[in-house]
Every structure is written in structure tokens, then in C-alpha cells.
Coordinates of N, CA, C and O in Angstrom, one line a residue:
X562 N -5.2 33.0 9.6 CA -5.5 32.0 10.5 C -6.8 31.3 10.1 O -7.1 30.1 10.3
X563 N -7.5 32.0 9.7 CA -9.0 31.4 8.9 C -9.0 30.4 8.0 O -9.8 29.5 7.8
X564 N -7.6 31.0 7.3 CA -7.5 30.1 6.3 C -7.1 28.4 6.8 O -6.9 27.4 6.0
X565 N -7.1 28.5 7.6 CA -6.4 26.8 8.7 C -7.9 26.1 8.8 O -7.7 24.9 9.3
X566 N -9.0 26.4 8.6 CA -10.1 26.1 10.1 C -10.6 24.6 8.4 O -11.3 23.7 8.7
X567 N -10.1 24.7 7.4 CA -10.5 24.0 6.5 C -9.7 23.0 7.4 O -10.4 22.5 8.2
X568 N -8.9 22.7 7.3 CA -7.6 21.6 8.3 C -8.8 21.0 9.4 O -9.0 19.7 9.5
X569 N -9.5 21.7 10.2 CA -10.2 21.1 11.3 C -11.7 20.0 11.1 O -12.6 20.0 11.9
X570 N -11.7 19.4 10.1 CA -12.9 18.3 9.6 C -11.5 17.2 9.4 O -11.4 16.4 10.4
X571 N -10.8 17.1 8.6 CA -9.6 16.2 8.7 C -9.2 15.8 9.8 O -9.2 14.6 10.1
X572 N -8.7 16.7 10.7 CA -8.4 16.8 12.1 C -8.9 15.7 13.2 O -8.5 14.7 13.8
X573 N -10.1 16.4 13.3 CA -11.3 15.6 14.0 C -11.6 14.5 12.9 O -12.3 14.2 13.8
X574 N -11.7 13.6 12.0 CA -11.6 12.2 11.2 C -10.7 11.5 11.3 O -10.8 10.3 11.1
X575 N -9.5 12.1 11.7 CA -7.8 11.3 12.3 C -8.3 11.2 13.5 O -8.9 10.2 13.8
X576 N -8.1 12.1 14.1 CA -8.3 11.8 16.0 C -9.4 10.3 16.1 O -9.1 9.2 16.4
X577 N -10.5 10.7 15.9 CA -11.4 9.6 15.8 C -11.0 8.4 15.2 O -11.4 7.3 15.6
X578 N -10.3 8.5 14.5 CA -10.2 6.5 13.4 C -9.1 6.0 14.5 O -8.9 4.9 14.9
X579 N -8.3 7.1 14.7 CA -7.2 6.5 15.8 C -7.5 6.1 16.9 O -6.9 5.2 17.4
X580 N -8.4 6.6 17.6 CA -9.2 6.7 18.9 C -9.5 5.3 18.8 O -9.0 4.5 19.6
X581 N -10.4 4.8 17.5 CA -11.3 3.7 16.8 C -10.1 2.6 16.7 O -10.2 1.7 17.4
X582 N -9.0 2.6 16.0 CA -8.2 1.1 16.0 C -7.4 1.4 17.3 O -6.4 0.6 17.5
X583 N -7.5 2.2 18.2 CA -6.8 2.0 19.6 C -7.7 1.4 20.3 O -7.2 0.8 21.3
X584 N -8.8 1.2 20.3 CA -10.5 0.7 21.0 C -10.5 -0.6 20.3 O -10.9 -1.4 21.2
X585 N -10.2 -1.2 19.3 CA -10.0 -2.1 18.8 C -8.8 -3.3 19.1 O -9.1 -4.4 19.1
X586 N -7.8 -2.9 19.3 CA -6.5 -2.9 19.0 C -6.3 -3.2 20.6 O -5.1 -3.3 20.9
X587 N -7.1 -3.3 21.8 CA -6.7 -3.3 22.8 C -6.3 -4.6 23.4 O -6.7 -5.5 22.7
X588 N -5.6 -5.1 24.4 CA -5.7 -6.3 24.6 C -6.4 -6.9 25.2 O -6.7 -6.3 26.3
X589 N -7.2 -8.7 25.0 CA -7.5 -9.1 25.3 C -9.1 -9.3 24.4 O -9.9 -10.2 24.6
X590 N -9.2 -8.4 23.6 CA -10.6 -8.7 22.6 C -9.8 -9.8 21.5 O -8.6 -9.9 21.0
X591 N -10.9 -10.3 21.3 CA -10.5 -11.7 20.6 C -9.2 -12.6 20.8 O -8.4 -13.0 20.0
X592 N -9.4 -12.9 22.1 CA -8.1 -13.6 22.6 C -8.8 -15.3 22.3 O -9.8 -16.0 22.6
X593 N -7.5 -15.6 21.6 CA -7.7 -17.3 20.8 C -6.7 -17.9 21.9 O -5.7 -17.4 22.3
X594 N -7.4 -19.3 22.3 CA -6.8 -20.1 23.1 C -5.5 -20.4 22.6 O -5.2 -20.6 21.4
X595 N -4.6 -20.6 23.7 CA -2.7 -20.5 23.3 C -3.0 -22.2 22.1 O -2.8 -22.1 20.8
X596 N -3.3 -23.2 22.5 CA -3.1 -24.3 21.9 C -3.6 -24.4 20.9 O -3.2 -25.5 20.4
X597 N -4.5 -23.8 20.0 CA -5.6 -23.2 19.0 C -4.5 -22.8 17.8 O -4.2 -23.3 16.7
X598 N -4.0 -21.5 18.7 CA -2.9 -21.0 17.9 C -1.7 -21.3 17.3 O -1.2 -20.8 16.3
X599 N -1.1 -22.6 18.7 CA -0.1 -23.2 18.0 C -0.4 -24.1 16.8 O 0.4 -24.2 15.9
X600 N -1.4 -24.7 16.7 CA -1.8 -25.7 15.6 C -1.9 -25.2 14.4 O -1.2 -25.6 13.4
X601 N -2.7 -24.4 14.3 CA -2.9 -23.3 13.6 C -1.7 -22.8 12.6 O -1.6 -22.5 11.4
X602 N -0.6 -22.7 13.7 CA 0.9 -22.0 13.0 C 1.6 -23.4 12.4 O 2.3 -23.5 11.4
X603 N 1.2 -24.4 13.3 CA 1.9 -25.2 12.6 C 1.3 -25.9 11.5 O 1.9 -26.7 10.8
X604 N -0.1 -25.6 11.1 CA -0.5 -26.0 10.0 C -0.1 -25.2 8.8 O 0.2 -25.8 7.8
X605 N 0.1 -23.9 9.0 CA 0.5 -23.1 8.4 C 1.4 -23.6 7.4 O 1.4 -23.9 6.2
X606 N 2.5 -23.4 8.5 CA 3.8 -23.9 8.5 C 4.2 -25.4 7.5 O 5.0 -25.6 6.7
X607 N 3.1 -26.2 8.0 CA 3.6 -27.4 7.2 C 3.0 -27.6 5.6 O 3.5 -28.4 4.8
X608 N 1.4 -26.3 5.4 CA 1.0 -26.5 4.1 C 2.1 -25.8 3.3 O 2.2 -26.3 2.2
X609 N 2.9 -24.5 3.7 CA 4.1 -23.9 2.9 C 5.1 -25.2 2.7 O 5.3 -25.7 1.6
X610 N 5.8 -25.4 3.6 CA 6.9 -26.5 3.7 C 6.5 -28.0 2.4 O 7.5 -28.5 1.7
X611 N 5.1 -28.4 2.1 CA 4.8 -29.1 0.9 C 4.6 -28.6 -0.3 O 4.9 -29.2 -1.3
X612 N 3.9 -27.2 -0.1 CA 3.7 -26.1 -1.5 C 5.6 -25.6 -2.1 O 5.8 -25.1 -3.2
X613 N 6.5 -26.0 -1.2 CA 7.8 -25.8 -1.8 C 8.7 -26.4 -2.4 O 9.7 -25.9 -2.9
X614 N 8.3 -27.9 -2.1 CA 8.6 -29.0 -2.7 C 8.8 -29.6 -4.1 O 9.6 -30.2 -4.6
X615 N 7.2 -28.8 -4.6 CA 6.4 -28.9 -5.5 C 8.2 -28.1 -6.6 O 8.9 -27.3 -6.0
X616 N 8.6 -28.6 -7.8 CA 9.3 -28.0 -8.8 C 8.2 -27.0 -9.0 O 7.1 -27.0 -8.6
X617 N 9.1 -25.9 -10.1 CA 8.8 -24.7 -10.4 C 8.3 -25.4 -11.8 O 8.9 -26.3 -12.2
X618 N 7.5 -25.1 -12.3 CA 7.4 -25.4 -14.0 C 8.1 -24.4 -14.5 O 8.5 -23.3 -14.0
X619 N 8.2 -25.0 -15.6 CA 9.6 -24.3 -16.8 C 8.4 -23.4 -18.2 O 7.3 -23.5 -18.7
X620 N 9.5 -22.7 -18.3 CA 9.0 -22.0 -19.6 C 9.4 -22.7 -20.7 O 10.4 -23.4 -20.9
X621 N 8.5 -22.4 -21.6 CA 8.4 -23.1 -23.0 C 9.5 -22.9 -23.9 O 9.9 -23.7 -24.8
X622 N 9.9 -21.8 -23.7 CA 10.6 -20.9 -24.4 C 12.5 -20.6 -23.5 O 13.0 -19.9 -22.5
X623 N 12.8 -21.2 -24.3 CA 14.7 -21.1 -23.4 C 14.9 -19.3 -23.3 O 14.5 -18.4 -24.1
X624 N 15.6 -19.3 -21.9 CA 15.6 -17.4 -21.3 C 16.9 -17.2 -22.4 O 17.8 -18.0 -22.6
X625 N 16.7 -16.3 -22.9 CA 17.9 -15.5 -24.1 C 19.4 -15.0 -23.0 O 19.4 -14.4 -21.9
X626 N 20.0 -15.4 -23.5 CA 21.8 -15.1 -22.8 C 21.6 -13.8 -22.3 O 20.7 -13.1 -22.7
X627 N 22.4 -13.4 -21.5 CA 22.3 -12.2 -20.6 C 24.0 -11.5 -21.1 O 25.2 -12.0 -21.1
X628 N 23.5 -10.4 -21.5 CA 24.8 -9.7 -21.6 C 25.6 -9.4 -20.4 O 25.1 -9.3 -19.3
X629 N 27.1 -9.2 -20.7 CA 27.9 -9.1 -19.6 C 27.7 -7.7 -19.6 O 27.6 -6.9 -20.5
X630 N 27.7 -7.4 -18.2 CA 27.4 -5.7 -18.1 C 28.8 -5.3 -17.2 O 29.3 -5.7 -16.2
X631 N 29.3 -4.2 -18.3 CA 30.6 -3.5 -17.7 C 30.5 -2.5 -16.9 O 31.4 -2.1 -16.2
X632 N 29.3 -1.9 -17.0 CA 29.1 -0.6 -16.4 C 29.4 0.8 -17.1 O 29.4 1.9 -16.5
X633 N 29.7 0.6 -18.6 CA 30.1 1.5 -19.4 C 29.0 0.7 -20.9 O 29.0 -0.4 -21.4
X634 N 28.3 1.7 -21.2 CA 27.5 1.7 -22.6 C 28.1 1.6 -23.5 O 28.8 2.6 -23.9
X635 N 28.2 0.4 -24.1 CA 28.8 0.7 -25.8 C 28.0 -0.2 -26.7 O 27.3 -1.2 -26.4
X636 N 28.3 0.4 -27.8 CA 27.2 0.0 -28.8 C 27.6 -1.1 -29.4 O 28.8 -1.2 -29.7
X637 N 26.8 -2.1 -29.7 CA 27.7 -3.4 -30.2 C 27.9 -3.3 -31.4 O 27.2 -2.7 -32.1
X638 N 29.4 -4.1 -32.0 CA 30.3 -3.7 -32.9 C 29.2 -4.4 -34.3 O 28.4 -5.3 -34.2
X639 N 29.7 -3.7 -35.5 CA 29.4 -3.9 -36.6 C 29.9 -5.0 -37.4 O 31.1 -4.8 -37.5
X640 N 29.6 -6.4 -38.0 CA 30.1 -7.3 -38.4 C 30.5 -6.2 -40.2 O 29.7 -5.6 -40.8
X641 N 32.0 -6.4 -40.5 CA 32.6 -6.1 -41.6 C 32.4 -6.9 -42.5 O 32.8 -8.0 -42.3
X642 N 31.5 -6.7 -44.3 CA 31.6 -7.6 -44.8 C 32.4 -8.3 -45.6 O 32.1 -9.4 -46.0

């Protein structure tokens, strides 16, 4: 049983941080006015909606063909000369 009492400094540092973001975490600390927030989202909202617009740039370099995958490994065949 002695051997457990290491467990109780951890113990007591959980209980506490939890204690700490439930003290935190409560409602009504840092309450942002409702119309603040909607603006806010919709700015959000409308800087993504233009950042997606934007084309992707291309690579320099053409992507290499994609093997067809059968789901069985085989080794590719040997050209005969």
C-alpha cells in the first residue's frame, strides 16, 4: 500500500488543474456581446469563402501515373530481349 502514496502528488496536480479550467470554463466570464459575435463569424466566414476561390498552384513537375492496384503483389514482368 506504501507503494501507491508516490500516486498522491499527481493526484492532488489533476484534482487542482481540473478544479482550475472548471473556475475558468464557467459561464458567463468573458461573455462577448451576441452582435460582436455574429460579425465576427461572418467575417470569418467570408475571408475563407475568398481564400477558396483563389486556384491551387500547380507543380512544376507532372504527378507520375498511378499504378492500378489489384490487391495482390506481383512483381512487374521482365521485358524479353
Amino acid at each position: 500500500m506504501e507503494i501507491l502514496l508516490w500516486l498522491v502528488p499527481s493526484l492532488v496536480v489533476g484534482i487542482l488543474a481540473m478544479l482550475w479550467v472548471a473556475w475558468l470554463g464557467r459561464e458567463g466570464r468573458g461573455e462577448v456581446d451576441r452582435d460582436v459575435a455574429v460579425r465576427r463569424l461572418a467575417g470569418a466566414l467570408e475571408h475563407d469563402a475568398r481564400r477558396r476561390r483563389r486556384p491551387a498552384p500547380g507543380y512544376a513537375a507532372p504527378q507520375p501515373e498511378r499504378d492500378r492496384s489489384s490487391g495482390i503483389a506481383v512483381r512487374p514482368s521482365r521485358r524479353a530481349s
